[in-house]
């Protein structure tokens, strides 16, 4: 058996992270490609994370540069399994106490789209893209993300293939809707050993009966949003939409709330808000039914659109009045964790180049997404490893960002970068530039992380 040739190391803590994947790559070129690709993704975003951008070559004219071609081969032609890489990434997150999933967390299902020109790239077609809010030419991915109040990370991502890309259209056996793909992602998360309290998703999934039936059949607990004016069959003298059901809960004033119950939501920066929540009855949904309709809002009198939620859940309602209030707060807490998926999209797209790939094949696209998730996970693990090794600040009020392991700088959204970068690497001619690059992005990605778990709703 021949000894493996040593690979040029990645800068700082990135090398230790990359070494955990070395067993999945059979050649020196592949192991070097992994390190260079991840380091390129961690560069500060002064340009798109295309292959020329990752290699530091000139756009267009530098496409034939040796380093660019080497990364192109690694992404498109080299023989390595992106599924095994993702499984290893998830396993590392599960085994690390700082990121391990627990029974208070949720599995967030969502989809995201990005513009892409032409039709030669796999899965690209005219379809609705949430990132631009309209139908446009692009690619859509269905994703799952694990989250609690403290940490969040992507689990799986699969591309959605529109019916227009398939010969048989919607009748093609290869065609799967986004809710069908989401169900498969839940099953994949369970097989990977990812624990969660409930599945949460927005109204696109909550309004899909096939999705809710599949979760109920698999005995999976969920908290799903509904459209406020989603019509439901009911007798003429009863409510027909979630908004109408909420208006029948007897609100008169904070001192005469009817069936509404006051709950406190605590946010990452430490401030709290008073919300109101109640079990409503609509069609076949009700407090004592298999499916419950929970309404949560900041103002039961006006039900403002931006701060009112209509939630469908199969969590059982407790019998005692005191437990019911706590249960309503728990339902709101669980759905509130869904916001982390939006934060995650901002980071993987705004900093790590999720949509910047310039490859056409399905395999290369999935490989790129997998490596972006690896870069994201590295940032979390490097940050948490450094944060847990530092003593807590004596006065949380004096250092409001201390819950994120950062040092206050006087600006609500800025932190001291040196407090966010994992320590142990001395600056010098050999590591200053690459460590500055990785460290800069590490600071950006973790600046808006969650606070420790709160006793009340998050």
mmCIF file of C-alpha atoms in Angstrom, residues 19-311:
data_model
loop_
_atom_site.group_PDB
_atom_site.id
_atom_site.type_symbol
_atom_site.label_atom_id
_atom_site.label_comp_id
_atom_site.label_asym_id
_atom_site.label_seq_id
_atom_site.Cartn_x
_atom_site.Cartn_y
_atom_site.Cartn_z
ATOM 1 C CA UNK A 19 -8.544 16.968 6.808
ATOM 2 C CA UNK A 20 -11.797 15.455 8.089
ATOM 3 C CA UNK A 21 -12.894 14.967 4.468
ATOM 4 C CA UNK A 22 -9.606 13.668 3.069
ATOM 5 C CA UNK A 23 -10.693 10.037 3.291
ATOM 6 C CA UNK A 24 -13.425 10.739 0.733
ATOM 7 C CA UNK A 25 -10.953 11.926 -1.926
ATOM 8 C CA UNK A 26 -8.721 9.416 -3.677
ATOM 9 C CA UNK A 27 -6.054 11.689 -5.133
ATOM 10 C CA UNK A 28 -3.815 14.556 -4.168
ATOM 11 C CA UNK A 29 -5.427 16.726 -6.861
ATOM 12 C CA UNK A 30 -8.870 16.197 -5.324
ATOM 13 C CA UNK A 31 -7.725 16.995 -1.795
ATOM 14 C CA UNK A 32 -5.975 20.104 -3.043
ATOM 15 C CA UNK A 33 -9.073 21.073 -5.037
ATOM 16 C CA UNK A 34 -11.214 20.832 -1.897
ATOM 17 C CA UNK A 35 -8.938 23.183 0.028
ATOM 18 C CA UNK A 36 -8.628 25.696 -2.779
ATOM 19 C CA UNK A 37 -12.364 25.710 -3.474
ATOM 20 C CA UNK A 38 -13.285 26.246 0.172
ATOM 21 C CA UNK A 39 -10.656 28.941 0.574
ATOM 22 C CA UNK A 40 -11.989 30.687 -2.516
ATOM 23 C CA UNK A 41 -15.531 30.604 -1.149
ATOM 24 C CA UNK A 42 -14.248 32.208 2.059
ATOM 25 C CA UNK A 43 -12.775 35.175 0.205
ATOM 26 C CA UNK A 44 -14.408 38.535 0.969
ATOM 27 C CA UNK A 45 -16.972 39.231 -1.719
ATOM 28 C CA UNK A 46 -15.451 41.899 -3.934
ATOM 29 C CA UNK A 47 -16.649 39.948 -7.006
ATOM 30 C CA UNK A 48 -18.787 36.929 -7.833
ATOM 31 C CA UNK A 49 -17.576 33.522 -6.647
ATOM 32 C CA UNK A 50 -17.190 32.159 -10.162
ATOM 33 C CA UNK A 51 -14.322 29.787 -10.956
ATOM 34 C CA UNK A 52 -12.136 32.689 -12.034
ATOM 35 C CA UNK A 53 -13.082 34.521 -8.864
ATOM 36 C CA UNK A 54 -12.241 31.515 -6.676
ATOM 37 C CA UNK A 55 -8.847 31.160 -8.354
ATOM 38 C CA UNK A 56 -8.117 34.895 -8.279
ATOM 39 C CA UNK A 57 -7.854 35.107 -12.077
ATOM 40 C CA UNK A 58 -9.158 37.785 -14.408
ATOM 41 C CA UNK A 59 -12.815 37.408 -15.441
ATOM 42 C CA UNK A 60 -13.357 35.917 -18.922
ATOM 43 C CA UNK A 61 -9.750 36.318 -20.089
ATOM 44 C CA UNK A 62 -8.512 34.215 -17.170
ATOM 45 C CA UNK A 63 -10.852 31.290 -17.845
ATOM 46 C CA UNK A 64 -8.010 29.275 -19.402
ATOM 47 C CA UNK A 65 -5.630 29.899 -16.536
ATOM 48 C CA UNK A 66 -4.163 26.723 -15.093
ATOM 49 C CA UNK A 67 -5.631 27.264 -11.608
ATOM 50 C CA UNK A 68 -9.083 27.971 -13.038
ATOM 51 C CA UNK A 69 -8.966 24.839 -15.161
ATOM 52 C CA UNK A 70 -7.876 22.829 -12.150
ATOM 53 C CA UNK A 71 -10.915 23.974 -10.153
ATOM 54 C CA UNK A 72 -13.141 23.380 -13.191
ATOM 55 C CA UNK A 73 -11.908 19.790 -13.391
ATOM 56 C CA UNK A 74 -12.373 19.290 -9.640
ATOM 57 C CA UNK A 75 -15.980 20.511 -9.771
ATOM 58 C CA UNK A 76 -17.126 18.964 -13.053
ATOM 59 C CA UNK A 77 -14.960 15.976 -13.980
ATOM 60 C CA UNK A 78 -13.162 14.609 -10.937
ATOM 61 C CA UNK A 79 -14.493 11.357 -9.437
ATOM 62 C CA UNK A 80 -15.799 12.163 -5.957
ATOM 63 C CA UNK A 81 -19.200 11.738 -4.360
ATOM 64 C CA UNK A 82 -20.909 14.929 -3.169
ATOM 65 C CA UNK A 83 -23.437 12.889 -1.182
ATOM 66 C CA UNK A 84 -20.668 11.307 0.884
ATOM 67 C CA UNK A 85 -19.152 14.738 1.492
ATOM 68 C CA UNK A 86 -22.491 16.089 2.695
ATOM 69 C CA UNK A 87 -23.052 13.048 4.916
ATOM 70 C CA UNK A 88 -19.637 13.598 6.500
ATOM 71 C CA UNK A 89 -20.412 17.311 7.011
ATOM 72 C CA UNK A 90 -23.736 16.559 8.729
ATOM 73 C CA UNK A 91 -22.134 13.854 10.875
ATOM 74 C CA UNK A 92 -19.450 16.285 12.060
ATOM 75 C CA UNK A 93 -22.160 18.772 13.012
ATOM 76 C CA UNK A 94 -24.127 16.086 14.834
ATOM 77 C CA UNK A 95 -21.101 14.891 16.795
ATOM 78 C CA UNK A 96 -19.980 18.365 17.874
ATOM 79 C CA UNK A 97 -21.770 19.296 21.148
ATOM 80 C CA UNK A 98 -21.813 22.942 20.073
ATOM 81 C CA UNK A 99 -23.851 22.221 16.913
ATOM 82 C CA UNK A 100 -25.542 18.898 17.720
ATOM 83 C CA UNK A 101 -29.284 18.874 16.941
ATOM 84 C CA UNK A 102 -31.643 18.486 19.886
ATOM 85 C CA UNK A 103 -35.340 18.041 20.607
ATOM 86 C CA UNK A 104 -35.978 21.780 21.025
ATOM 87 C CA UNK A 105 -34.910 22.564 17.482
ATOM 88 C CA UNK A 106 -36.825 22.475 14.223
ATOM 89 C CA UNK A 107 -36.284 21.289 10.686
ATOM 90 C CA UNK A 108 -37.101 24.188 8.367
ATOM 91 C CA UNK A 109 -38.295 23.324 4.847
ATOM 92 C CA UNK A 110 -38.124 26.007 2.184
ATOM 93 C CA UNK A 111 -37.208 26.692 -1.432
ATOM 94 C CA UNK A 112 -35.135 29.410 -3.020
ATOM 95 C CA UNK A 113 -34.618 30.505 -6.615
ATOM 96 C CA UNK A 114 -31.963 32.450 -8.478
ATOM 97 C CA UNK A 115 -31.743 33.890 -11.967
ATOM 98 C CA UNK A 116 -29.833 31.931 -14.598
ATOM 99 C CA UNK A 117 -29.691 32.655 -18.327
ATOM 100 C CA UNK A 118 -30.446 30.231 -21.143
ATOM 101 C CA UNK A 119 -31.742 26.687 -20.962
ATOM 102 C CA UNK A 120 -28.545 24.640 -21.342
ATOM 103 C CA UNK A 121 -27.930 24.527 -17.563
ATOM 104 C CA UNK A 122 -29.675 21.665 -15.770
ATOM 105 C CA UNK A 123 -32.996 22.532 -14.057
ATOM 106 C CA UNK A 124 -33.079 26.085 -15.453
ATOM 107 C CA UNK A 125 -36.442 27.243 -16.837
ATOM 108 C CA UNK A 126 -38.960 30.040 -16.535
ATOM 109 C CA UNK A 127 -40.500 29.596 -13.092
ATOM 110 C CA UNK A 128 -41.339 31.534 -9.966
ATOM 111 C CA UNK A 129 -38.197 32.739 -8.168
ATOM 112 C CA UNK A 130 -38.716 33.808 -4.583
ATOM 113 C CA UNK A 131 -35.540 35.897 -4.554
ATOM 114 C CA UNK A 132 -36.962 38.240 -7.196
ATOM 115 C CA UNK A 133 -40.653 37.768 -6.391
ATOM 116 C CA UNK A 134 -41.801 36.926 -9.898
ATOM 117 C CA UNK A 135 -41.597 34.419 -12.739
ATOM 118 C CA UNK A 136 -38.197 34.587 -14.414
ATOM 119 C CA UNK A 137 -35.568 32.341 -15.964
ATOM 120 C CA UNK A 138 -33.658 30.573 -13.236
ATOM 121 C CA UNK A 139 -33.022 27.594 -10.985
ATOM 122 C CA UNK A 140 -34.830 26.604 -7.769
ATOM 123 C CA UNK A 141 -33.546 24.499 -4.878
ATOM 124 C CA UNK A 142 -35.625 22.887 -2.138
ATOM 125 C CA UNK A 143 -33.685 22.989 1.135
ATOM 126 C CA UNK A 144 -33.803 21.775 4.722
ATOM 127 C CA UNK A 145 -32.155 23.583 7.628
ATOM 128 C CA UNK A 146 -31.804 22.665 11.287
ATOM 129 C CA UNK A 147 -32.223 25.513 13.780
ATOM 130 C CA UNK A 148 -32.725 26.372 17.408
ATOM 131 C CA UNK A 149 -32.248 29.685 19.233
ATOM 132 C CA UNK A 150 -28.486 29.208 19.319
ATOM 133 C CA UNK A 151 -27.303 27.810 15.993
ATOM 134 C CA UNK A 152 -28.594 26.905 12.538
ATOM 135 C CA UNK A 153 -27.085 25.034 9.578
ATOM 136 C CA UNK A 154 -28.195 23.567 6.222
ATOM 137 C CA UNK A 155 -28.907 19.845 6.114
ATOM 138 C CA UNK A 156 -29.772 18.998 2.493
ATOM 139 C CA UNK A 157 -30.516 20.788 -0.763
ATOM 140 C CA UNK A 158 -31.919 19.350 -3.995
ATOM 141 C CA UNK A 159 -32.719 21.073 -7.295
ATOM 142 C CA UNK A 160 -36.317 21.287 -8.465
ATOM 143 C CA UNK A 161 -36.864 20.255 -12.089
ATOM 144 C CA UNK A 162 -39.844 22.077 -13.662
ATOM 145 C CA UNK A 163 -42.282 20.003 -15.731
ATOM 146 C CA UNK A 164 -41.297 22.006 -18.803
ATOM 147 C CA UNK A 165 -37.823 20.422 -18.640
ATOM 148 C CA UNK A 166 -39.219 16.886 -18.830
ATOM 149 C CA UNK A 167 -40.492 15.114 -21.936
ATOM 150 C CA UNK A 168 -43.699 13.970 -20.251
ATOM 151 C CA UNK A 169 -44.381 17.199 -18.418
ATOM 152 C CA UNK A 170 -46.149 16.739 -15.071
ATOM 153 C CA UNK A 171 -46.960 13.144 -16.037
ATOM 154 C CA UNK A 172 -43.306 12.280 -16.437
ATOM 155 C CA UNK A 173 -42.324 9.723 -13.753
ATOM 156 C CA UNK A 174 -39.262 11.841 -12.923
ATOM 157 C CA UNK A 175 -41.366 14.890 -12.088
ATOM 158 C CA UNK A 176 -41.682 15.760 -8.387
ATOM 159 C CA UNK A 177 -43.363 18.777 -6.878
ATOM 160 C CA UNK A 178 -41.575 20.923 -4.320
ATOM 161 C CA UNK A 179 -43.687 19.506 -1.438
ATOM 162 C CA UNK A 180 -42.799 15.981 -2.596
ATOM 163 C CA UNK A 181 -39.110 16.897 -2.584
ATOM 164 C CA UNK A 182 -39.556 18.458 0.864
ATOM 165 C CA UNK A 183 -40.977 15.183 2.214
ATOM 166 C CA UNK A 184 -37.921 13.352 0.863
ATOM 167 C CA UNK A 185 -35.654 15.867 2.620
ATOM 168 C CA UNK A 186 -37.409 15.185 5.922
ATOM 169 C CA UNK A 187 -36.838 11.474 5.448
ATOM 170 C CA UNK A 188 -33.187 12.121 4.552
ATOM 171 C CA UNK A 189 -32.723 14.206 7.722
ATOM 172 C CA UNK A 190 -34.197 11.417 9.845
ATOM 173 C CA UNK A 191 -31.928 8.853 8.218
ATOM 174 C CA UNK A 192 -28.947 11.124 8.910
ATOM 175 C CA UNK A 193 -29.805 11.163 12.619
ATOM 176 C CA UNK A 194 -30.892 14.817 12.753
ATOM 177 C CA UNK A 195 -33.228 15.254 15.734
ATOM 178 C CA UNK A 196 -35.930 17.932 15.754
ATOM 179 C CA UNK A 197 -39.123 18.799 17.610
ATOM 180 C CA UNK A 198 -41.193 19.757 14.592
ATOM 181 C CA UNK A 199 -41.038 20.549 10.912
ATOM 182 C CA UNK A 200 -41.788 24.196 10.104
ATOM 183 C CA UNK A 201 -42.469 25.789 6.727
ATOM 184 C CA UNK A 202 -44.233 28.753 5.165
ATOM 185 C CA UNK A 203 -47.714 28.866 3.626
ATOM 186 C CA UNK A 204 -46.605 27.322 0.308
ATOM 187 C CA UNK A 205 -46.238 24.031 2.174
ATOM 188 C CA UNK A 206 -48.931 24.611 4.799
ATOM 189 C CA UNK A 207 -51.565 25.145 2.111
ATOM 190 C CA UNK A 208 -50.640 21.873 0.369
ATOM 191 C CA UNK A 209 -52.867 19.029 1.648
ATOM 192 C CA UNK A 210 -50.593 16.373 0.166
ATOM 193 C CA UNK A 211 -47.666 17.685 2.215
ATOM 194 C CA UNK A 212 -49.584 17.810 5.506
ATOM 195 C CA UNK A 213 -51.116 14.364 4.870
ATOM 196 C CA UNK A 214 -47.676 12.870 4.195
ATOM 197 C CA UNK A 215 -46.299 14.302 7.452
ATOM 198 C CA UNK A 216 -49.298 13.121 9.435
ATOM 199 C CA UNK A 217 -49.021 9.619 7.932
ATOM 200 C CA UNK A 218 -45.355 9.496 8.975
ATOM 201 C CA UNK A 219 -46.250 10.713 12.503
ATOM 202 C CA UNK A 220 -44.117 13.831 12.110
ATOM 203 C CA UNK A 221 -45.073 16.888 14.160
ATOM 204 C CA UNK A 222 -45.314 20.161 12.253
ATOM 205 C CA UNK A 223 -46.095 23.884 12.559
ATOM 206 C CA UNK A 224 -46.949 25.294 9.133
ATOM 207 C CA UNK A 225 -48.129 28.719 8.062
ATOM 208 C CA UNK A 226 -51.399 29.276 6.205
ATOM 209 C CA UNK A 227 -52.434 32.101 3.928
ATOM 210 C CA UNK A 228 -54.642 34.502 5.907
ATOM 211 C CA UNK A 229 -57.472 34.209 3.405
ATOM 212 C CA UNK A 230 -57.146 30.544 2.502
ATOM 213 C CA UNK A 231 -60.756 29.454 1.873
ATOM 214 C CA UNK A 232 -62.147 26.416 3.687
ATOM 215 C CA UNK A 233 -65.560 24.782 3.423
ATOM 216 C CA UNK A 234 -67.897 25.605 6.321
ATOM 217 C CA UNK A 235 -71.582 26.374 6.902
ATOM 218 C CA UNK A 236 -72.673 29.807 5.720
ATOM 219 C CA UNK A 237 -72.900 31.263 9.235
ATOM 220 C CA UNK A 238 -69.358 30.171 10.236
ATOM 221 C CA UNK A 239 -65.841 31.395 9.433
ATOM 222 C CA UNK A 240 -64.401 30.449 6.036
ATOM 223 C CA UNK A 241 -60.841 31.810 6.300
ATOM 224 C CA UNK A 242 -58.196 32.001 9.059
ATOM 225 C CA UNK A 243 -58.725 35.777 9.327
ATOM 226 C CA UNK A 244 -62.445 35.309 9.881
ATOM 227 C CA UNK A 245 -61.753 32.601 12.468
ATOM 228 C CA UNK A 246 -59.405 34.973 14.326
ATOM 229 C CA UNK A 247 -62.057 37.693 14.391
ATOM 230 C CA UNK A 248 -64.384 35.354 16.316
ATOM 231 C CA UNK A 249 -62.041 34.888 19.285
ATOM 232 C CA UNK A 250 -63.776 37.557 21.388
ATOM 233 C CA UNK A 251 -61.108 40.251 21.659
ATOM 234 C CA UNK A 252 -62.265 43.511 23.255
ATOM 235 C CA UNK A 253 -59.222 44.882 25.073
ATOM 236 C CA UNK A 254 -56.066 43.672 26.852
ATOM 237 C CA UNK A 255 -58.149 43.405 30.017
ATOM 238 C CA UNK A 256 -60.950 41.566 28.201
ATOM 239 C CA UNK A 257 -59.034 39.390 25.722
ATOM 240 C CA UNK A 258 -61.642 36.706 25.161
ATOM 241 C CA UNK A 259 -59.893 33.498 24.141
ATOM 242 C CA UNK A 260 -56.613 35.279 23.391
ATOM 243 C CA UNK A 261 -53.650 34.621 25.682
ATOM 244 C CA UNK A 262 -50.737 36.981 26.281
ATOM 245 C CA UNK A 263 -47.271 35.569 25.490
ATOM 246 C CA UNK A 264 -43.799 37.099 25.538
ATOM 247 C CA UNK A 265 -41.413 36.679 22.631
ATOM 248 C CA UNK A 266 -37.729 37.181 23.356
ATOM 249 C CA UNK A 267 -35.426 38.122 20.487
ATOM 250 C CA UNK A 268 -31.726 37.651 19.794
ATOM 251 C CA UNK A 269 -30.725 41.131 20.926
ATOM 252 C CA UNK A 270 -32.460 40.606 24.293
ATOM 253 C CA UNK A 271 -35.569 42.727 23.740
ATOM 254 C CA UNK A 272 -39.029 41.255 24.248
ATOM 255 C CA UNK A 273 -42.372 41.816 22.568
ATOM 256 C CA UNK A 274 -45.865 41.120 23.777
ATOM 257 C CA UNK A 275 -47.817 38.932 21.381
ATOM 258 C CA UNK A 276 -51.246 37.351 21.659
ATOM 259 C CA UNK A 277 -52.095 33.809 20.617
ATOM 260 C CA UNK A 278 -55.190 31.628 20.618
ATOM 261 C CA UNK A 279 -56.624 28.385 19.316
ATOM 262 C CA UNK A 280 -59.237 29.083 16.646
ATOM 263 C CA UNK A 281 -61.880 26.912 15.013
ATOM 264 C CA UNK A 282 -62.166 26.705 11.227
ATOM 265 C CA UNK A 283 -63.820 23.910 9.265
ATOM 266 C CA UNK A 284 -62.339 20.652 10.499
ATOM 267 C CA UNK A 285 -59.582 22.389 12.481
ATOM 268 C CA UNK A 286 -59.991 23.161 16.156
ATOM 269 C CA UNK A 287 -58.505 22.923 19.663
ATOM 270 C CA UNK A 288 -59.775 19.386 20.212
ATOM 271 C CA UNK A 289 -59.262 18.164 16.639
ATOM 272 C CA UNK A 290 -56.369 16.304 15.077
ATOM 273 C CA UNK A 291 -55.237 19.545 13.417
ATOM 274 C CA UNK A 292 -55.244 22.871 15.253
ATOM 275 C CA UNK A 293 -55.359 26.414 13.920
ATOM 276 C CA UNK A 294 -53.233 28.696 16.123
ATOM 277 C CA UNK A 295 -53.359 32.446 15.488
ATOM 278 C CA UNK A 296 -50.572 34.691 16.798
ATOM 279 C CA UNK A 297 -50.388 38.460 16.407
ATOM 280 C CA UNK A 298 -49.155 41.673 17.956
ATOM 281 C CA UNK A 299 -52.620 43.249 17.725
ATOM 282 C CA UNK A 300 -55.740 41.051 17.888
ATOM 283 C CA UNK A 301 -57.957 44.032 17.093
ATOM 284 C CA UNK A 302 -56.367 44.885 13.733
ATOM 285 C CA UNK A 303 -54.494 41.639 12.857
ATOM 286 C CA UNK A 304 -51.674 43.460 10.983
ATOM 287 C CA UNK A 305 -50.443 41.497 7.995
ATOM 288 C CA UNK A 306 -46.736 41.813 8.795
ATOM 289 C CA UNK A 307 -47.036 40.592 12.395
ATOM 290 C CA UNK A 308 -49.861 38.053 12.322
ATOM 291 C CA UNK A 309 -49.377 34.313 11.844
ATOM 292 C CA UNK A 310 -51.980 31.662 11.057
ATOM 293 C CA UNK A 311 -50.432 28.326 11.957
#
